Amino acid sequence: MNCHSSRLAVIDIAGVLTLLDLDVRSEDKSDPGAAGDPSKFERKDVWDMKWAKDNPDLFAMMEKTRMYVIRNLDPEEPIQTSGYICNFEDLEIKSVLLDEIMKDPDRPNKDSLINFEIRSLRDSRALIEKVGIEDASQFIEDNPHPRLWRLLAEAALQKLDLKTAEQAFVRCKDYQGIEFVKRLGNLKSEPMKQAEVAAYFSRFEEAERMYLDMDRRDLAISLRIKLGDWFRVLQLLKSGSGDSDDALQEQAHNAIGDYFADRQKWVNAVQYYLLGRNQERLAECYYMLEDYDGLERLINQLPDNHKLLPDIGQMFATVGMCEQAVNAYLKCNQPKAAVDTCVHLNQVRDTRYQMIII
């Protein structure tokens, strides 16, 4: 059934493909457009077909070892393939060579997945590359599709033709693209526009190089922060000739520490948390490494009544280190927790802790 539920395709046991119109276009039952009446379209030796997800009059079918794309019941030139059609969207057909996969199903190859572009997409791309945006725009106007308008918008952006790009983004209802074009229009520098376009198309290395050539290290750093590439952020901060932002350096160190901590590389994480002065995550890493000397040093470094001290006291209590736990609790003015720890760890007879209990 197509994306509008207006037409049904049926492949019978003999491999004959027929179409049924489900829309009621006329009350006259003799009218071939009435619901349930088969259309005149018929193809033989068909073993697979797929409707396009975004066009009710477009579908692809397999006939022997040829793939046909049918638009408004008119076939395009066939493509030689024996793949099973698994998706048809945005004027692209994705097929899978199941026969090749089943030869070694435990080790499937990405080459068994094949993408085919239909003729209108190929023609539009060829017009943009060889003829120009203006003629391509007219062709897309005659054969409208969101994918084609998006293709035109991207080509116009590459040439900094902002007017055409904005119109094309409007036609494909890409709000983010429209906002991006408006932001480009507010920029005065052509190199800056080119750098922004490079970043838009995910050419991040090129965009960063352009920013640095314009002596805009801040924009290069901002780009890397958006990408979450904190290693590169740290490199850029250290490579600058002027004073670097200490707060941003701490943020970068902590983000890299988080990167290592997420992968349970606690030793590496400790190094960056020390540089980032992140005492909470540092305590967690010391605990995971069973570095209790490091935890004890952290108690001495923290000021009185610090919010982290009760957590450190609990860490020591869970491993039976009563003295260190008591020191942490007393430093944050929680004598009751210290007493409870002594009782829980059966240290009430030790003269060192009797004064606490009294």
XYZ file of N, CA and C in Angstrom, residues 2 6-10 17-22 25 32-33 37-44 49-52 55-61 63 68-77 88 119:
141
model
N 0.487 2.247 -0.787
C 1.333 3.436 -0.887
C 1.187 4.314 0.353
N -3.900 5.059 -0.852
C -4.847 5.252 -1.949
C -4.706 4.195 -3.035
N -3.627 3.416 -2.973
C -3.410 2.416 -4.017
C -2.707 1.207 -3.410
N -3.115 0.045 -3.858
C -2.585 -1.214 -3.343
C -1.919 -1.980 -4.471
N -0.735 -2.508 -4.199
C -0.027 -3.335 -5.176
C -0.101 -4.791 -4.732
N -0.358 -5.669 -5.688
C -0.506 -7.097 -5.389
C 0.379 -7.887 -6.348
N 2.249 -8.489 -11.207
C 1.995 -7.320 -10.364
C 0.823 -6.534 -10.926
N -0.176 -6.307 -10.093
C -1.315 -5.469 -10.471
C -1.543 -4.433 -9.387
N -2.251 -3.376 -9.754
C -2.536 -2.284 -8.830
C -4.035 -2.137 -8.648
N -4.425 -1.827 -7.419
C -5.829 -1.579 -7.106
C -5.963 -0.175 -6.550
N -6.860 0.615 -7.140
C -7.136 1.954 -6.625
C -8.137 1.847 -5.489
N -7.779 2.410 -4.338
C -8.649 2.354 -3.168
C -9.436 3.635 -2.967
N -13.288 7.603 -6.594
C -13.249 8.797 -7.442
C -14.562 9.014 -8.183
N -13.495 2.892 -14.267
C -12.298 2.165 -13.835
C -11.596 2.812 -12.667
N -11.921 4.069 -12.346
C -11.296 4.722 -11.199
C -11.998 4.433 -9.899
N -11.324 -1.421 -8.322
C -11.132 -1.783 -9.726
C -9.647 -1.795 -10.058
N -9.158 -2.856 -10.661
C -7.734 -2.893 -11.013
C -7.430 -1.906 -12.126
N -6.275 -1.303 -12.039
C -5.861 -0.397 -13.111
C -5.351 -1.219 -14.291
N -5.061 -0.543 -15.345
C -4.572 -1.232 -16.539
C -3.102 -1.629 -16.414
N -2.483 -1.184 -15.333
C -1.059 -1.498 -15.157
C -0.892 -2.970 -14.788
N 0.046 -3.631 -15.469
C 0.334 -5.034 -15.163
C 1.754 -5.358 -15.602
N 2.501 -6.019 -14.715
C 3.871 -6.445 -15.031
C 4.021 -7.910 -14.642
N 4.788 -8.622 -15.433
C 4.992 -10.049 -15.190
C 6.405 -10.303 -14.660
N 8.665 -5.611 -4.671
C 8.336 -4.213 -4.969
C 8.266 -3.434 -3.664
N 8.412 -2.104 -3.793
C 8.371 -1.239 -2.614
C 7.868 0.132 -3.028
N 6.828 0.605 -2.313
C 6.345 1.961 -2.553
C 7.316 2.970 -1.943
N 7.414 4.129 -2.562
C 8.180 5.224 -1.964
C 7.444 5.730 -0.730
N 6.056 9.538 -1.740
C 5.388 9.854 -3.003
C 4.413 8.723 -3.332
N 3.118 9.007 -3.365
C 2.137 7.931 -3.583
C 2.133 7.375 -4.997
N 2.767 8.061 -5.942
C 2.763 7.613 -7.337
C 4.103 7.023 -7.762
N 4.945 6.706 -6.799
C 6.292 6.253 -7.114
C 6.569 4.940 -6.391
N 7.037 3.950 -7.129
C 7.443 2.701 -6.491
C 8.528 2.033 -7.320
N 9.234 1.122 -6.683
C 10.285 0.356 -7.349
C 9.896 -1.111 -7.321
N 10.295 -1.829 -8.350
C 9.968 -3.257 -8.403
C 11.120 -4.016 -9.044
N 12.085 -7.106 -11.468
C 11.580 -7.969 -12.535
C 12.760 -8.776 -13.063
N 13.112 -1.732 -11.785
C 12.412 -0.652 -12.474
C 11.866 0.328 -11.441
N 11.970 1.603 -11.761
C 11.313 2.641 -10.972
C 10.105 3.113 -11.771
N 8.929 3.034 -11.164
C 7.681 3.382 -11.846
C 7.158 4.686 -11.263
N 7.024 5.682 -12.121
C 6.463 6.972 -11.714
C 5.216 7.232 -12.556
N 4.085 7.395 -11.880
C 2.813 7.617 -12.584
C 2.568 6.534 -13.639
N 2.896 5.309 -13.266
C 2.697 4.116 -14.099
C 3.621 4.063 -15.306
N 4.583 4.989 -15.404
C 5.559 4.969 -16.498
C 6.905 4.501 -15.952
N 7.492 3.451 -16.540
C 8.768 2.943 -16.021
C 9.954 3.767 -16.510
N 10.938 3.927 -15.631
C 12.214 4.501 -16.038
C 13.094 3.382 -16.583
N 14.271 3.753 -17.069
C 15.173 2.732 -17.591
C 15.593 1.795 -16.454
N 12.725 2.734 0.184
C 12.630 3.665 -0.940
C 12.160 4.993 -0.368
N 16.218 8.534 -11.464
C 16.667 9.397 -12.558
C 16.547 10.879 -12.238
